[in-house]
Coordinates of C-alpha atoms and ligand atoms in Angstrom, one line a residue:
M1 CA 4.2 -7.0 21.2
I2 CA 0.5 -7.0 21.8
Y3 CA -1.2 -9.3 19.3
L4 CA -4.9 -8.8 19.0
D5 CA -5.4 -10.3 15.5
N6 CA -6.1 -13.9 16.6
C7 CA -9.0 -14.3 14.2
A8 CA -6.6 -14.0 11.3
T9 CA -4.2 -16.5 12.9
T10 CA -2.7 -17.5 16.2
R11 CA 0.7 -18.2 17.5
P12 CA 1.5 -21.9 17.3
L13 CA 2.1 -23.4 20.8
K14 CA 5.6 -24.7 21.6
S15 CA 4.1 -28.2 21.9
V16 CA 2.8 -27.8 18.3
I17 CA 6.2 -26.8 17.0
D18 CA 7.9 -29.7 18.9
A19 CA 5.4 -32.2 17.4
M20 CA 5.9 -30.9 13.9
T21 CA 9.7 -31.0 14.3
T22 CA 9.4 -34.6 15.4
A23 CA 7.4 -35.3 12.2
L24 CA 9.9 -33.5 10.0
Q25 CA 13.1 -34.8 11.6
E26 CA 12.1 -38.3 12.7
D27 CA 8.7 -39.5 11.5
F28 CA 9.2 -38.5 7.8
S29 CA 8.1 -41.7 6.3
N30 CA 5.1 -41.9 4.0
P31 CA 2.2 -43.4 6.0
S32 CA 1.1 -45.4 3.0
S33 CA 4.4 -47.2 2.7
L34 CA 4.1 -50.9 3.5
H35 CA 7.3 -51.1 5.6
Q36 CA 7.4 -50.7 9.4
F37 CA 8.6 -47.1 9.3
G38 CA 5.6 -46.1 7.2
Y39 CA 3.2 -48.2 9.3
A40 CA 4.4 -46.6 12.6
V41 CA 3.6 -43.1 11.3
S42 CA 0.2 -44.2 10.0
K43 CA -0.6 -45.6 13.4
K44 CA 0.3 -42.3 15.1
K45 CA -1.8 -40.4 12.5
E46 CA -4.8 -42.6 13.4
A47 CA -4.2 -42.2 17.1
I48 CA -4.3 -38.4 16.5
R49 CA -7.6 -38.8 14.6
E50 CA -9.0 -40.9 17.5
S51 CA -8.0 -38.3 20.1
I52 CA -9.5 -35.3 18.0
K53 CA -12.8 -37.1 17.6
D54 CA -13.3 -37.0 21.3
Y55 CA -13.2 -33.2 21.2
F56 CA -16.0 -33.2 18.7
N57 CA -18.0 -36.1 20.0
C58 CA -17.9 -37.7 16.6
R59 CA -16.8 -41.0 15.2
S60 CA -13.2 -41.4 13.8
G61 CA -14.7 -42.4 10.4
E62 CA -16.4 -39.0 10.3
L63 CA -13.2 -36.9 10.6
Y64 CA -11.2 -36.1 7.5
F65 CA -8.0 -34.1 7.5
T66 CA -7.9 -31.3 5.0
S67 CA -5.6 -28.3 4.3
G68 CA -7.8 -26.0 6.4
G69 CA -11.0 -24.0 6.6
T70 CA -11.2 -22.9 2.9
E71 CA -10.8 -26.4 1.6
S72 CA -13.3 -27.9 4.2
N73 CA -15.9 -25.3 3.3
N74 CA -15.4 -25.7 -0.4
T75 CA -15.6 -29.5 -0.1
A76 CA -18.7 -29.5 2.0
I77 CA -20.6 -27.2 -0.3
R78 CA -19.4 -28.7 -3.6
S79 CA -20.3 -32.2 -2.3
A80 CA -23.8 -31.1 -1.4
I81 CA -24.4 -29.3 -4.7
E82 CA -23.0 -32.3 -6.7
N83 CA -25.7 -34.4 -5.1
K84 CA -28.5 -31.9 -5.5
G85 CA -31.0 -34.0 -7.3
A86 CA -33.8 -31.7 -8.4
G87 CA -32.8 -29.0 -5.9
K88 CA -32.3 -25.4 -7.0
N89 CA -31.1 -23.1 -4.2
V90 CA -28.6 -22.8 -1.3
V91 CA -29.6 -20.8 1.8
T92 CA -26.9 -19.0 3.8
T93 CA -26.4 -15.6 5.6
N94 CA -25.1 -12.3 4.3
I95 CA -22.1 -12.3 6.6
E96 CA -20.4 -15.6 5.7
H97 CA -16.7 -16.0 5.0
P98 CA -15.7 -15.8 1.3
S99 CA -14.8 -19.5 1.3
I100 CA -18.5 -20.1 1.7
L101 CA -20.0 -17.4 -0.5
N102 CA -17.7 -17.6 -3.4
V103 CA -18.0 -21.3 -3.9
I104 CA -21.8 -21.0 -4.0
K105 CA -21.5 -18.1 -6.4
A106 CA -19.3 -20.2 -8.6
S107 CA -22.0 -22.8 -8.9
E108 CA -25.3 -22.6 -10.8
M109 CA -27.4 -22.7 -7.7
E110 CA -29.6 -19.8 -6.7
L111 CA -28.0 -18.1 -3.7
R112 CA -30.3 -17.0 -0.9
Q113 CA -28.7 -14.9 1.7
V114 CA -30.6 -14.2 4.9
A115 CA -29.7 -10.8 6.3
I116 CA -28.5 -10.1 9.8
D117 CA -30.4 -7.6 11.9
E118 CA -28.9 -4.5 13.4
T119 CA -27.6 -6.5 16.3
G120 CA -25.5 -8.7 13.9
H121 CA -27.7 -11.8 14.3
I122 CA -29.9 -13.9 12.0
A123 CA -33.5 -14.3 13.0
F124 CA -34.4 -18.0 12.9
E125 CA -37.8 -17.2 11.4
N126 CA -36.1 -15.4 8.5
L127 CA -33.8 -18.4 8.0
M128 CA -36.8 -20.8 7.9
D129 CA -38.7 -18.5 5.5
A130 CA -35.7 -18.7 3.0
I131 CA -35.7 -22.5 3.0
D132 CA -38.2 -24.4 0.7
G133 CA -38.7 -27.7 -1.1
D134 CA -36.1 -26.7 -3.6
T135 CA -33.3 -26.1 -1.1
V136 CA -30.3 -28.3 -1.4
L137 CA -28.1 -26.9 1.4
V138 CA -28.2 -24.5 4.3
S139 CA -24.8 -23.2 5.2
L140 CA -24.3 -21.4 8.6
F141 CA -21.4 -19.9 10.4
H142 CA -21.0 -21.1 14.0
V143 CA -19.1 -17.9 15.1
N144 CA -18.9 -15.0 12.6
N145 CA -15.3 -14.0 11.9
E146 CA -16.0 -10.2 11.9
L147 CA -18.5 -9.6 14.6
G148 CA -18.2 -12.7 16.7
S149 CA -22.0 -13.3 16.6
I150 CA -22.9 -16.9 17.4
N151 CA -25.6 -18.9 15.5
P152 CA -27.2 -21.3 18.0
V153 CA -26.7 -24.3 15.6
E154 CA -27.4 -26.9 18.3
E155 CA -30.9 -25.4 18.5
W156 CA -31.5 -24.6 14.8
V157 CA -30.1 -27.5 12.9
P158 CA -32.5 -30.2 14.4
K159 CA -35.4 -27.8 13.7
I160 CA -34.3 -27.4 10.0
K161 CA -33.8 -31.2 9.7
A162 CA -37.2 -31.9 11.2
A163 CA -38.9 -29.5 8.7
Y164 CA -36.8 -30.5 5.7
P165 CA -35.2 -33.9 6.2
T166 CA -33.5 -34.1 2.9
V167 CA -31.8 -30.7 3.1
K168 CA -28.1 -30.8 3.9
V169 CA -26.7 -28.5 6.6
H170 CA -23.1 -27.3 6.7
V171 CA -21.6 -25.4 9.6
D172 CA -18.5 -23.3 9.3
G173 CA -16.8 -23.8 12.7
V174 CA -13.5 -22.2 11.9
Q175 CA -13.9 -19.4 14.5
A176 CA -15.7 -21.7 17.0
V177 CA -13.3 -24.6 17.5
G178 CA -11.1 -24.1 20.5
K179 CA -13.3 -21.4 21.8
L180 CA -16.7 -23.0 22.3
V181 CA -17.8 -26.5 23.1
V182 CA -18.5 -28.2 19.8
D183 CA -20.7 -31.4 19.9
F184 CA -21.0 -32.7 16.3
D185 CA -23.6 -35.3 17.3
A186 CA -25.8 -32.8 19.2
I187 CA -25.6 -30.2 16.4
G188 CA -26.8 -32.8 13.9
C189 CA -25.4 -31.1 10.8
D190 CA -24.1 -33.1 7.8
T191 CA -20.7 -31.4 7.7
Y192 CA -18.6 -29.2 10.1
S193 CA -15.3 -27.4 9.2
F194 CA -12.4 -26.3 11.3
S195 CA -8.8 -25.0 10.8
G196 CA -5.7 -25.6 13.0
H197 CA -4.1 -22.2 12.8
K198 CA -7.1 -20.5 14.4
F199 CA -6.4 -22.2 17.8
H200 CA -2.6 -22.3 18.1
G201 CA -2.1 -25.1 15.6
P202 CA -0.2 -25.0 12.3
K203 CA -1.4 -23.4 9.1
G204 CA -2.4 -25.5 6.2
I205 CA -4.1 -28.2 8.2
G206 CA -7.7 -28.5 9.4
G207 CA -10.6 -30.9 9.0
L208 CA -14.0 -31.6 7.8
L209 CA -16.5 -33.7 9.9
V210 CA -18.8 -35.6 7.6
K211 CA -21.9 -37.5 8.7
K212 CA -22.3 -39.5 5.6
S213 CA -19.9 -39.2 2.7
V214 CA -21.0 -40.0 -0.8
K215 CA -18.2 -39.4 -3.2
P216 CA -14.4 -38.7 -2.8
F217 CA -13.5 -35.1 -2.4
I218 CA -10.1 -35.6 -4.2
Y219 CA -9.3 -38.6 -6.4
G220 CA -5.9 -40.3 -6.3
G221 CA -4.2 -42.9 -4.2
G222 CA -7.1 -43.4 -1.8
Q223 CA -5.7 -41.7 1.4
E224 CA -8.1 -40.5 4.1
M225 CA -10.4 -43.5 3.8
G226 CA -10.6 -43.1 0.1
M227 CA -12.2 -39.6 0.4
R228 CA -9.3 -37.2 0.1
S229 CA -6.3 -38.5 -1.8
G230 CA -2.8 -37.1 -1.6
T231 CA 0.2 -37.9 0.7
E232 CA -0.9 -36.7 4.1
N233 CA 0.5 -33.5 5.7
I234 CA 2.0 -35.4 8.6
P235 CA 3.8 -32.4 10.2
G236 CA 0.5 -30.6 10.1
I237 CA -1.5 -33.5 11.5
Y238 CA 1.1 -33.9 14.4
G239 CA 0.8 -30.2 15.1
L240 CA -3.0 -30.3 15.0
G241 CA -3.0 -33.2 17.4
A242 CA -0.8 -31.2 19.8
A243 CA -3.1 -28.2 19.5
F244 CA -6.1 -30.4 20.5
D245 CA -4.1 -32.0 23.3
A246 CA -3.6 -28.5 24.7
L247 CA -7.3 -27.7 24.4
K248 CA -8.1 -30.9 26.4
E249 CA -5.6 -30.0 29.1
E250 CA -6.6 -26.4 29.5
D251 CA -10.3 -26.9 28.9
I252 CA -12.2 -24.3 27.0
A253 CA -11.9 -21.8 29.9
L254 CA -15.0 -19.9 28.9
D255 CA -15.4 -18.1 32.2
E256 CA -11.8 -16.8 31.9
A257 CA -12.4 -15.7 28.3
E258 CA -15.6 -13.9 29.3
A259 CA -14.0 -12.1 32.2
R260 CA -11.1 -10.9 29.9
M261 CA -13.6 -9.7 27.3
D262 CA -15.7 -7.9 29.9
H263 CA -12.6 -6.2 31.1
L264 CA -11.7 -5.0 27.5
R265 CA -15.2 -3.9 26.7
A266 CA -15.5 -1.9 29.9
A267 CA -12.1 -0.2 29.2
I268 CA -12.9 0.6 25.6
E269 CA -16.4 1.9 26.4
T270 CA -14.7 4.9 28.2
I271 CA -13.8 6.3 24.7
D272 CA -16.5 8.6 23.5
A273 CA -18.4 8.4 20.2
I274 CA -17.9 4.7 19.9
S275 CA -20.2 1.9 18.7
I276 CA -19.6 -1.6 20.0
N277 CA -20.8 -3.8 17.1
T278 CA -20.5 -7.2 18.8
T279 CA -23.7 -8.2 20.6
A280 CA -24.6 -11.3 22.7
P281 CA -24.7 -14.2 21.9
A282 CA -21.2 -13.7 20.7
S283 CA -17.7 -15.3 21.1
P284 CA -15.9 -14.0 24.1
Y285 CA -12.8 -13.6 21.8
I286 CA -14.0 -11.1 19.3
L287 CA -14.9 -7.4 19.7
N288 CA -15.8 -5.3 16.7
V289 CA -15.9 -1.6 17.4
S290 CA -16.4 1.6 15.4
L291 CA -15.0 5.0 16.4
A292 CA -16.6 8.0 14.8
D293 CA -14.2 10.6 13.2
T294 CA -11.4 8.1 12.8
R295 CA -10.2 5.7 10.1
G296 CA -9.7 2.1 10.9
E297 CA -6.7 1.7 8.7
V298 CA -5.0 4.8 10.1
L299 CA -5.6 3.4 13.7
L300 CA -4.1 0.1 12.6
H301 CA -0.9 1.7 11.3
M302 CA -0.6 4.1 14.3
L303 CA -0.9 1.1 16.7
E304 CA 1.6 -1.0 14.7
E305 CA 4.2 1.6 15.4
K306 CA 3.9 0.4 19.0
E307 CA 3.9 -3.2 18.0
I308 CA 0.2 -3.6 18.7
Y309 CA -1.5 -5.6 16.0
I310 CA -5.2 -5.4 15.2
S311 CA -7.3 -5.6 12.0
T312 CA -9.9 -3.5 10.3
S313 CA -11.8 -6.3 8.8
S314 CA -11.0 -10.0 8.3
A315 CA -7.5 -10.5 6.9
C316 CA -8.9 -12.9 4.3
S317 CA -11.0 -10.2 2.8
S318 CA -8.7 -7.2 3.2
H319 CA -8.3 -7.2 -0.5
R320 CA -11.9 -6.2 -0.8
T321 CA -12.7 -2.8 -2.3
G322 CA -15.8 -0.8 -1.4
K323 CA -17.9 -0.8 1.8
N324 CA -17.7 -3.8 4.1
P325 CA -21.0 -5.6 3.7
V326 CA -21.0 -6.6 7.4
L327 CA -21.0 -3.0 8.5
T328 CA -23.6 -2.0 5.9
A329 CA -25.8 -4.7 7.3
L330 CA -25.5 -3.3 10.8
G331 CA -26.8 0.0 9.5
L332 CA -23.8 2.0 10.6
S333 CA -23.3 5.5 9.2
D334 CA -20.3 6.0 7.0
N335 CA -18.6 8.0 9.7
F336 CA -18.7 5.1 12.2
A337 CA -18.2 2.4 9.5
E338 CA -14.9 4.0 8.3
G339 CA -13.5 3.9 11.9
T340 CA -14.1 0.2 12.4
I341 CA -11.5 -2.2 14.0
R342 CA -11.7 -5.8 15.0
L343 CA -10.0 -7.0 18.2
C344 CA -9.5 -10.8 18.4
L345 CA -8.1 -12.2 21.7
S346 CA -6.7 -15.6 22.4
R347 CA -6.2 -17.8 25.5
E348 CA -2.7 -16.1 25.7
T349 CA -4.1 -12.5 25.9
T350 CA -3.8 -10.9 29.3
S351 CA -6.0 -8.2 30.9
E352 CA -2.8 -6.1 31.3
E353 CA -2.3 -6.3 27.5
C354 CA -5.9 -5.2 27.0
D355 CA -5.3 -2.2 29.3
E356 CA -2.1 -1.2 27.5
F357 CA -3.9 -1.5 24.2
V358 CA -6.8 0.8 25.3
V359 CA -4.3 3.4 26.5
A360 CA -2.6 3.4 23.0
L361 CA -5.9 3.3 21.2
K362 CA -7.2 6.4 23.1
E363 CA -4.0 8.3 22.2
A364 CA -4.3 7.3 18.5
V365 CA -8.0 8.2 18.5
E366 CA -7.4 11.6 20.0
T367 CA -4.6 12.4 17.5
I368 CA -6.8 11.5 14.5
R369 CA -9.8 13.3 15.9
S370 CA -7.8 16.4 16.6
I371 CA -7.1 16.6 12.8
M372 CA -10.5 15.3 11.5
R373 CA -12.6 17.5 13.8
R374 CA -10.8 20.7 12.9
Ligands
PLP1 C1 -15.2 -18.2 9.5 C2 -14.0 -18.6 8.6 N1 -14.2 -19.6 7.8 C3 -13.2 -20.0 7.0 C4 -11.9 -19.4 7.1 C5 -10.8 -20.0 6.2 O1 -9.9 -20.8 6.9 P1 -8.4 -21.1 6.4 O2 -7.6 -19.9 6.7 O3 -8.0 -22.3 7.2 O4 -8.5 -21.4 5.0 C6 -11.7 -18.4 7.9 C7 -10.4 -17.7 8.0 O5 -10.3 -16.6 8.5 C8 -12.8 -18.0 8.8 O6 -12.6 -17.0 9.7

């Protein structure tokens, strides 16, 4: 199997599975229980929080465990809107994940979406032009899940805060964590979200970094420092801790990731009538490409016959009907847009797998084109 759908989810590490098994088989007590068995697990949970906080350069009181990226994004946005005062609008981009866009749309706030240019990036001047004295929140992706474009949030957030000190800034870091260095203090945003299953951890666990919390996100028994009630997902937290431990051991290995991506890019560029839609600054793990006179979905199914797994657009929005708004924003013609695939690598992907994939892709492209170009 060649798995190139790592933006949708990643394979959990063996150490993650082992840690979760320990939680399920041995450390199954409720961390809120007053007895020794409960306290021991509560202590381990707090040790994991302490260790994760070092990865983000944040304080342990700023890190809340959640069920993943969607909950973290919803929580950050709803909290900001709930405390809006006289504010009226939320500024974001036109290529955010649905867990950002749909929660804003469900509110009564005016939604301002700054459009990407034809390179797939936001121009900072356009972002600043969209913010005004009525802005409650600015929500930005760190790495875009479809194109891989990076927003230089360490540079932008301090400038936004300097110009509009009361505006809250949220950063969706789901596709960045584990792949880029993330320094919560240096970014200076109010909230930052991440999700375990995107970097070889378990599904259903993630976190929200919060500079200053105001009200609880979920009311109940007062778990998570009173902010997010509900019996903790201890197997998830143990697995998440193991995924971060692996990151610390292996480092971010950015050079390695860049070399692997350069290799894939060079191989794929040998196919004619191709548009590489991912442009620097971008994650070295994501490559979005369009192949004229093909169909992305047909390519996906031809490749799956060979146990090669890719995606046409983000898995979370594959239920979408109509044109992909990201591709429309890039100004791609319908012929290219319809032949778009997304390749997402991981630390486990090898250059040999990339080569094998490109050979299979070439074959599939030739087969489709021989029919479509008749
Ligand atoms: C950028 C981005 N934000 C949020 C999410 C949602 O994360 P989760 O699957 O943990 O709910 C995803 C998932 O693909 C994503 O890519």
